[in-house]
Short mmCIF file of C-alpha atoms and ligand atoms in Angstrom, two decimals:
data_model
loop_
_atom_site.label_atom_id
_atom_site.label_comp_id
_atom_site.label_asym_id
_atom_site.label_seq_id
_atom_site.Cartn_x
_atom_site.Cartn_y
_atom_site.Cartn_z
CA MET A 1 -9.74 13.35 -10.98
CA ARG A 2 -10.66 9.81 -11.88
CA VAL A 3 -10.35 7.20 -9.14
CA LYS A 4 -10.76 3.48 -9.65
CA LEU A 5 -11.36 1.62 -6.43
CA LEU A 6 -12.57 -1.96 -5.87
CA GLY A 7 -13.74 -2.10 -9.47
CA GLU A 8 -15.81 1.08 -9.15
CA GLU A 9 -15.21 4.05 -11.42
CA LEU A 10 -15.35 7.24 -9.39
CA VAL A 11 -14.39 10.90 -9.57
CA ALA A 12 -12.83 12.86 -6.73
CA PHE A 13 -12.96 16.63 -6.35
CA ARG A 14 -12.40 19.27 -3.72
CA ASP A 15 -15.22 21.79 -3.68
CA SER A 16 -14.97 25.56 -3.30
CA ARG A 17 -15.25 25.17 0.48
CA GLY A 18 -12.40 22.64 0.58
CA ARG A 19 -14.61 19.62 1.17
CA LEU A 20 -13.80 16.37 -0.62
CA GLY A 21 -16.28 14.62 -2.85
CA LEU A 22 -15.95 11.07 -4.12
CA LEU A 23 -18.79 10.37 -6.54
CA GLU A 24 -19.72 7.69 -9.01
CA GLU A 25 -18.09 8.74 -12.27
CA ARG A 26 -21.21 8.49 -14.47
CA CYS A 27 -23.79 11.23 -14.22
CA PRO A 28 -27.18 9.78 -13.20
CA HIS A 29 -28.89 11.74 -15.99
CA ARG A 30 -27.56 10.01 -19.11
CA GLN A 31 -24.23 8.63 -17.90
CA ALA A 32 -21.75 11.20 -19.16
CA SER A 33 -18.53 11.25 -17.17
CA LEU A 34 -18.35 13.75 -14.35
CA PHE A 35 -14.58 13.76 -14.91
CA LEU A 36 -15.40 16.25 -17.68
CA GLY A 37 -17.40 18.26 -15.18
CA ARG A 38 -16.96 21.83 -13.98
CA ASN A 39 -15.86 22.31 -10.39
CA GLU A 40 -18.16 25.18 -9.46
CA ASP A 41 -19.46 26.84 -6.32
CA CYS A 42 -19.92 23.97 -3.83
CA GLY A 43 -20.44 21.26 -6.41
CA LEU A 44 -19.41 19.42 -9.54
CA ARG A 45 -21.49 20.21 -12.62
CA CYS A 46 -21.89 17.76 -15.50
CA VAL A 47 -21.05 19.57 -18.72
CA TYR A 48 -23.62 17.68 -20.83
CA HIS A 49 -26.88 19.13 -19.45
CA GLY A 50 -25.61 20.96 -16.42
CA TRP A 51 -26.76 18.77 -13.55
CA LYS A 52 -24.78 19.71 -10.46
CA PHE A 53 -23.89 17.52 -7.47
CA ASP A 54 -22.55 18.39 -4.06
CA VAL A 55 -19.94 16.32 -2.16
CA ASP A 56 -22.72 14.24 -0.59
CA GLY A 57 -24.09 13.23 -3.98
CA ALA A 58 -27.23 15.40 -3.84
CA CYS A 59 -28.30 16.99 -7.11
CA VAL A 60 -28.49 20.69 -6.29
CA ASP A 61 -29.23 22.21 -9.70
CA MET A 62 -30.29 21.31 -13.25
CA MET A 63 -29.82 23.58 -16.26
CA ASN A 64 -32.04 21.64 -18.67
CA GLU A 65 -35.24 21.39 -16.57
CA PRO A 66 -37.45 24.21 -15.26
CA GLU A 67 -36.65 24.93 -11.63
CA GLU A 68 -40.37 24.88 -10.69
CA LEU A 69 -40.43 21.19 -11.54
CA GLY A 70 -38.31 20.42 -8.47
CA PHE A 71 -36.81 17.42 -10.28
CA ALA A 72 -33.31 18.03 -8.86
CA HIS A 73 -34.47 17.24 -5.31
CA LYS A 74 -35.38 13.71 -6.40
CA ILE A 75 -31.93 12.86 -7.79
CA ARG A 76 -28.90 11.59 -5.94
CA THR A 77 -25.71 9.95 -7.10
CA ALA A 78 -23.51 7.54 -5.15
CA ALA A 79 -21.08 9.39 -2.87
CA TYR A 80 -18.59 7.80 -0.48
CA PRO A 81 -17.28 9.31 2.75
CA THR A 82 -13.60 10.29 2.82
CA ALA A 83 -11.08 11.39 5.43
CA GLU A 84 -7.67 13.03 5.09
CA VAL A 85 -5.22 11.33 7.41
CA GLY A 86 -1.43 11.34 7.08
CA GLY A 87 -1.43 13.19 3.76
CA VAL A 88 -3.60 10.50 2.16
CA ILE A 89 -7.29 10.66 1.28
CA TRP A 90 -8.98 7.52 2.58
CA ALA A 91 -12.39 6.41 1.39
CA TYR A 92 -14.89 4.06 2.94
CA LEU A 93 -17.04 2.05 0.54
CA GLY A 94 -18.80 -0.26 2.99
CA PRO A 95 -22.18 -0.06 4.74
CA ALA A 96 -22.62 3.12 6.79
CA GLU A 97 -23.38 1.27 10.04
CA ALA A 98 -20.06 -0.64 9.88
CA ARG A 99 -17.78 2.34 9.33
CA PRO A 100 -14.48 1.72 11.18
CA PRO A 101 -12.41 4.23 13.19
CA LEU A 102 -9.98 6.38 11.18
CA PRO A 103 -6.71 4.70 10.09
CA GLN A 104 -4.47 6.34 12.68
CA PHE A 105 -1.31 4.34 12.06
CA ALA A 106 1.73 5.81 13.81
CA TRP A 107 2.98 7.10 10.43
CA THR A 108 -0.26 8.92 9.68
CA GLN A 109 0.11 10.80 12.98
CA ALA A 110 3.69 11.92 12.27
CA PRO A 111 4.28 15.55 11.22
CA ALA A 112 4.46 16.04 7.44
CA THR A 113 8.20 16.71 7.71
CA HIS A 114 8.72 13.20 9.08
CA ARG A 115 6.52 11.19 6.77
CA HIS A 116 6.59 10.57 3.07
CA VAL A 117 4.01 8.90 0.84
CA SER A 118 4.09 8.04 -2.86
CA LYS A 119 1.94 5.90 -5.10
CA VAL A 120 2.44 3.71 -8.14
CA ILE A 121 0.27 1.40 -10.20
CA GLN A 122 1.09 -2.29 -10.15
CA GLU A 123 -0.22 -4.42 -13.00
CA SER A 124 -1.33 -7.39 -10.95
CA ASN A 125 -3.90 -8.47 -8.43
CA TRP A 126 -3.47 -6.67 -5.10
CA LEU A 127 -2.91 -9.90 -3.20
CA GLN A 128 0.20 -10.71 -5.23
CA GLY A 129 1.65 -7.40 -4.10
CA LEU A 130 0.66 -7.96 -0.49
CA GLU A 131 2.13 -11.47 -0.50
CA GLY A 132 5.43 -10.04 -1.71
CA GLY A 133 5.37 -7.44 1.03
CA ILE A 134 5.01 -9.97 3.85
CA ASP A 135 7.50 -12.41 2.36
CA THR A 136 10.77 -11.66 4.12
CA SER A 137 12.63 -14.61 2.60
CA HIS A 138 12.88 -13.01 -0.85
CA VAL A 139 14.27 -9.69 0.31
CA PRO A 140 18.04 -10.35 0.60
CA ILE A 141 17.83 -12.55 -2.52
CA LEU A 142 15.85 -10.55 -5.08
CA HIS A 143 17.14 -7.22 -3.79
CA ARG A 144 20.83 -7.99 -3.23
CA THR A 145 23.75 -6.36 -4.92
CA LEU A 146 26.56 -8.66 -5.99
CA THR A 147 29.48 -6.55 -4.82
CA THR A 148 29.99 -4.24 -1.88
CA ALA A 149 31.28 -1.66 -4.37
CA SER A 150 28.05 -1.39 -6.37
CA ALA A 151 26.30 1.97 -6.02
CA ARG A 152 23.07 0.51 -7.36
CA PRO A 153 20.09 0.15 -5.01
CA GLY A 154 19.87 -3.06 -3.03
CA PHE A 155 21.13 -4.96 -0.02
CA ASN A 156 24.88 -5.15 0.11
CA PRO A 157 26.58 -8.58 0.51
CA ALA A 158 28.32 -7.31 3.67
CA ASP A 159 24.93 -6.62 5.29
CA PRO A 160 24.00 -9.18 7.98
CA PHE A 161 20.58 -9.45 6.29
CA VAL A 162 22.38 -10.93 3.25
CA ARG A 163 25.16 -12.72 5.15
CA GLY A 164 22.66 -14.58 7.35
CA LYS A 165 21.65 -18.14 6.50
CA ALA A 166 18.13 -18.97 5.24
CA PRO A 167 15.56 -17.63 7.69
CA THR A 168 13.27 -19.30 10.18
CA LEU A 169 9.94 -17.48 10.48
CA GLU A 170 8.20 -16.94 13.81
CA LEU A 171 4.70 -15.52 13.68
CA ASP A 172 2.24 -14.30 16.33
CA LEU A 173 -1.42 -13.98 15.40
CA THR A 174 -2.98 -10.83 16.88
CA ASP A 175 -6.31 -9.05 16.63
CA TYR A 176 -5.01 -6.84 13.77
CA GLY A 177 -3.47 -9.66 11.73
CA TYR A 178 -0.02 -10.75 12.80
CA ARG A 179 3.52 -9.76 13.63
CA TYR A 180 6.35 -11.94 12.49
CA ALA A 181 10.10 -12.09 12.25
CA GLY A 182 12.60 -13.64 9.90
CA LEU A 183 15.50 -14.98 12.00
CA ARG A 184 18.75 -15.47 10.10
CA PRO A 185 21.64 -17.18 11.90
CA LEU A 186 25.02 -15.46 11.54
CA GLU A 187 28.52 -16.84 11.97
CA GLY A 188 29.40 -16.74 15.68
CA GLY A 189 25.92 -17.40 17.08
CA ASP A 190 24.17 -14.05 16.64
CA VAL A 191 20.92 -13.76 14.70
CA HIS A 192 19.76 -11.12 12.27
CA VAL A 193 16.13 -10.24 12.98
CA ARG A 194 13.71 -8.40 10.78
CA ALA A 195 10.25 -8.04 12.30
CA TYR A 196 7.18 -6.89 10.38
CA HIS A 197 3.47 -6.38 10.94
CA PHE A 198 0.59 -7.32 8.69
CA ILE A 199 -2.55 -5.34 9.41
CA LEU A 200 -5.63 -6.73 7.74
CA PRO A 201 -6.58 -6.45 5.02
CA PHE A 202 -3.77 -4.82 3.04
CA HIS A 203 -1.18 -2.96 5.10
CA GLN A 204 2.46 -3.87 5.73
CA ILE A 205 4.81 -2.23 8.29
CA ARG A 206 8.50 -3.04 7.90
CA PRO A 207 11.82 -1.68 9.17
CA ALA A 208 13.01 1.30 7.12
CA ARG A 209 16.15 1.01 5.08
CA THR A 210 15.29 3.88 2.80
CA GLY A 211 16.02 7.56 2.51
CA SER A 212 16.98 8.60 5.99
CA GLY A 213 18.22 5.09 6.75
CA HIS A 214 21.35 5.84 4.77
CA ARG A 215 22.24 8.55 7.26
CA GLY A 216 22.43 6.04 10.05
CA PHE A 217 19.02 6.28 11.68
CA SER A 218 15.96 4.32 11.00
CA GLY A 219 12.24 4.34 11.20
CA ALA A 220 9.38 2.47 9.67
CA ALA A 221 8.15 2.03 6.14
CA GLY A 222 5.36 0.15 4.53
CA HIS A 223 3.03 -0.35 1.63
CA ILE A 224 -0.72 -0.40 1.24
CA TRP A 225 -2.01 -2.46 -1.69
CA VAL A 226 -5.30 -0.95 -2.80
CA PRO A 227 -7.26 -2.92 -5.39
CA MET A 228 -8.31 -0.75 -8.33
CA ASP A 229 -9.80 -3.83 -9.96
CA ASP A 230 -8.93 -7.54 -9.96
CA GLU A 231 -5.86 -7.04 -12.13
CA THR A 232 -4.64 -3.58 -11.19
CA THR A 233 -3.42 -2.22 -7.86
CA MET A 234 -2.52 1.23 -6.58
CA VAL A 235 0.39 0.74 -4.21
CA TYR A 236 0.88 3.46 -1.59
CA ASN A 237 4.45 3.59 -0.26
CA TRP A 238 5.01 5.36 3.03
CA GLU A 239 8.03 6.09 5.17
CA HIS A 240 8.15 7.43 8.69
CA SER A 241 11.31 8.87 10.21
CA VAL A 242 11.42 8.89 13.99
CA THR A 243 14.45 11.23 14.09
CA ASP A 244 15.38 13.74 11.35
CA ALA A 245 13.00 15.30 8.84
CA PHE A 246 13.03 13.89 5.32
CA THR A 247 15.03 15.88 2.78
CA ASP A 248 14.02 16.63 -0.81
CA GLU A 249 16.59 14.03 -1.85
CA ASP A 250 14.98 11.39 0.40
CA ARG A 251 11.64 12.15 -1.22
CA LEU A 252 12.98 11.19 -4.66
CA GLU A 253 12.99 7.55 -3.42
CA ARG A 254 15.81 6.69 -5.81
CA ARG A 255 16.53 3.49 -3.95
CA LEU A 256 12.98 2.14 -4.11
CA GLY A 257 12.15 3.48 -7.56
CA ASN A 258 8.76 4.89 -6.51
CA GLY A 259 9.44 8.61 -6.75
CA PRO A 260 8.95 11.26 -9.44
CA LEU A 261 12.13 10.19 -11.28
CA ASP A 262 10.72 6.69 -11.74
CA VAL A 263 6.94 7.05 -11.75
CA ASP A 264 4.97 9.37 -14.05
CA GLN A 265 3.22 11.73 -11.65
CA THR A 266 0.18 12.12 -13.93
CA THR A 267 -0.59 8.49 -14.72
CA PHE A 268 1.27 6.89 -11.77
CA ARG A 269 2.67 4.28 -14.17
CA SER A 270 6.24 3.18 -13.50
CA ARG A 271 8.72 4.09 -16.22
CA ARG A 272 10.24 0.65 -15.69
CA ASN A 273 7.38 -1.63 -16.60
CA ARG A 274 6.34 -4.86 -18.25
CA GLY A 275 6.35 -3.26 -21.70
CA ASN A 276 10.09 -2.52 -21.57
CA ASN A 277 11.16 -5.48 -19.38
CA TYR A 278 11.72 -3.04 -16.51
CA LEU A 279 14.79 -1.73 -18.38
CA MET A 280 16.63 -4.84 -17.25
CA ASP A 281 20.33 -4.86 -18.10
CA ARG A 282 21.91 -8.34 -18.42
CA ARG A 283 25.40 -6.92 -17.92
CA VAL A 284 24.33 -5.36 -14.63
CA GLN A 285 22.64 -8.64 -13.68
CA LYS A 286 25.93 -10.48 -14.25
CA THR A 287 28.19 -8.05 -12.44
CA GLU A 288 26.28 -5.78 -10.03
CA THR A 289 22.77 -6.73 -8.93
CA PHE A 290 20.82 -9.96 -8.69
CA THR A 291 18.15 -8.78 -11.15
CA GLY A 292 19.80 -6.21 -13.42
CA ILE A 293 16.77 -4.01 -12.68
CA ASP A 294 17.28 -0.74 -10.79
CA GLY A 295 14.96 0.13 -7.90
CA VAL A 296 14.03 -2.20 -5.05
CA ASN A 297 10.28 -1.87 -5.60
CA ALA A 298 10.70 -1.96 -9.39
CA GLN A 299 12.26 -5.40 -8.76
CA ASP A 300 9.21 -6.36 -6.67
CA ARG A 301 6.80 -5.22 -9.36
CA ALA A 302 8.79 -7.10 -12.00
CA VAL A 303 8.55 -10.49 -10.27
CA GLN A 304 5.00 -10.00 -9.01
CA GLU A 305 3.67 -8.86 -12.39
CA SER A 306 5.59 -11.70 -14.07
CA MET A 307 3.35 -14.19 -12.22
CA GLY A 308 0.42 -13.04 -14.38
CA PRO A 309 -2.42 -10.68 -13.46
CA VAL A 310 -3.97 -13.26 -11.10
CA VAL A 311 -1.48 -16.01 -10.28
CA ASP A 312 -2.66 -19.63 -10.43
CA ARG A 313 -2.02 -20.65 -6.83
CA THR A 314 -2.89 -24.29 -7.50
CA ARG A 315 0.49 -24.56 -9.23
CA GLU A 316 2.57 -23.31 -6.30
CA HIS A 317 4.89 -25.32 -4.02
CA LEU A 318 4.92 -23.55 -0.67
CA GLY A 319 7.55 -24.25 1.99
CA PRO A 320 8.21 -23.18 5.58
CA ALA A 321 9.70 -19.88 4.33
CA ASP A 322 6.19 -19.07 3.03
CA LYS A 323 4.64 -19.23 6.51
CA ALA A 324 3.67 -15.55 6.55
CA VAL A 325 2.04 -15.80 3.11
CA ILE A 326 0.10 -18.91 4.17
CA GLN A 327 -1.14 -17.25 7.36
CA ALA A 328 -2.18 -14.09 5.51
CA ARG A 329 -4.30 -16.18 3.15
CA ARG A 330 -5.92 -17.95 6.08
CA LEU A 331 -6.69 -14.68 7.84
CA LEU A 332 -8.12 -13.11 4.70
CA LEU A 333 -10.35 -16.12 4.08
CA GLN A 334 -11.50 -16.00 7.72
CA ALA A 335 -12.23 -12.29 7.42
CA THR A 336 -14.23 -12.89 4.24
CA ARG A 337 -16.33 -15.51 6.00
CA THR A 338 -16.81 -13.26 9.02
CA VAL A 339 -18.12 -10.45 6.82
CA GLU A 340 -20.35 -12.83 4.86
CA ALA A 341 -21.85 -13.98 8.18
CA GLY A 342 -22.59 -10.35 9.12
CA GLY A 343 -19.67 -10.00 11.58
CA THR A 344 -16.84 -7.49 12.01
CA PRO A 345 -13.51 -8.58 10.49
CA ALA A 346 -10.13 -8.22 12.22
CA GLY A 347 -8.03 -5.12 11.57
CA ILE A 348 -10.74 -2.68 12.65
CA GLU A 349 -9.84 -2.13 16.31
CA PRO A 350 -7.37 0.70 16.97
CA THR A 351 -4.79 -1.69 18.49
CA TYR A 352 -2.49 -1.21 15.49
CA TYR A 353 -2.00 2.53 16.04
CA THR A 354 1.34 2.31 17.88
CA LEU A 355 2.95 -0.61 16.05
CA GLN A 356 6.60 -0.29 15.09
CA PRO A 357 8.78 -2.75 13.20
CA ALA A 358 12.33 -3.71 14.18
CA GLU A 359 15.59 -4.83 12.66
CA ALA A 360 18.68 -5.80 14.64
CA VAL A 361 21.43 -8.33 15.22
CA ILE A 362 20.81 -10.00 18.57
CA PRO A 363 22.34 -12.88 20.51
CA GLY A 364 20.87 -16.21 19.43
CA ASP A 365 19.12 -16.77 22.77
CA THR A 366 17.25 -13.42 22.86
CA ASP A 367 13.54 -13.08 22.05
CA TRP A 368 13.00 -10.74 19.07
CA ARG A 369 9.70 -9.57 20.51
CA ALA A 370 11.60 -7.44 23.03
CA LEU A 371 12.74 -5.26 20.09
CA LEU A 372 9.24 -4.20 19.12
CA ALA A 373 8.38 -0.77 20.53
CA PRO A 374 9.25 -1.79 24.10
CA ASP A 375 7.66 1.40 25.49
CA ALA A 376 4.35 0.99 23.67
CA PRO A 377 1.48 -1.27 24.74
CA GLN A 378 2.08 -4.76 23.34
CA PRO A 379 -0.64 -6.45 21.31
CA GLU A 380 -2.37 -9.46 22.70
CA VAL A 381 -0.95 -12.57 21.05
CA LEU A 382 -3.78 -14.93 20.13
CA GLN A 383 -1.58 -17.76 18.93
CA ARG A 384 2.05 -18.44 18.09
CA VAL A 385 2.46 -20.14 14.73
S1 LIG B 1 -25.58 13.41 -18.68
FE1 LIG B 1 -25.03 14.68 -17.03
S2 LIG B 1 -26.46 16.28 -17.11
FE2 LIG B 1 -27.06 14.99 -18.74
FE1 LIG B 2 10.73 -7.05 -2.18
#
């Protein structure tokens, strides 16, 4: 299958021995697409002149040159290493000597019955998606329902997340990025807390309110925003239940709008998209939900794509509620400079493996940090912001 990653056009295949190959799409002979190729015995063969490549990119056979010539041995095509972790195929496109440890997030280590992953294309720059994912202040606004009676997806007005006043953000810089919480004061002195993690460069971990969450237990969920090119992103959506197994119904992701009912499973384009105004319904917007668009993540894609493919950030007016977005930009710029100077960026060390998010109503004088995986090793806090 075709894969577009960081602006590179690639093809992925699983060979007859089950090994994964991720090769440059164009055949090094005369640039025909290997997507048209034949998946043969231990290799992918270009259908134009029959050059065949193994998963490591070595040319192992040519049908249009005499074998005695030995020309095949001199040809290689670009091949990237991959790993299957948590039901996802991960690829590494960087220099071989800087290859990081495998991405063993807690969710990738969960049994398949207790994790769920889907993917959907977003028609914007990846950073716009990421910035939405670490922006807690929008969540009970954009995603709210207007009445407690509405069966449409969203956060109900009776929910303390929605009832709480505007949030204060507290953020701890760590070696993987940061953890932060939105603290929303409630009537009577309690505080609603929602605590997230941002793992550089493109991974969010948030409290789960999806699927299994409706049955009264929770877990973690998150997104990974993978740049296909500057204006297109493949968003991976994962959920991790720490109690019951996910059901087939959970895996439809009706609430988020990322499942097979909402996203074409061949093209991974959302059925609600820019071209049809996300099937927005003004009557529903007036009476039932804040947006009139069904699907929590369809609502996210709508606003984030509406900013344009690459938003003009010089025109923004950021406030204290944008603290997490501001810090993410600073960390990403720092990481860029670190890599340019030949160093190792943050987010590589395996300190993020055990991270869990949290959501709770706590007394106003309690520290939210105590909610975060109290039994797991706590990350070292480099700075409180
Ligand atoms: S273009 Fe692929 S073998 Fe000729
Ligand atoms: Fe959102």
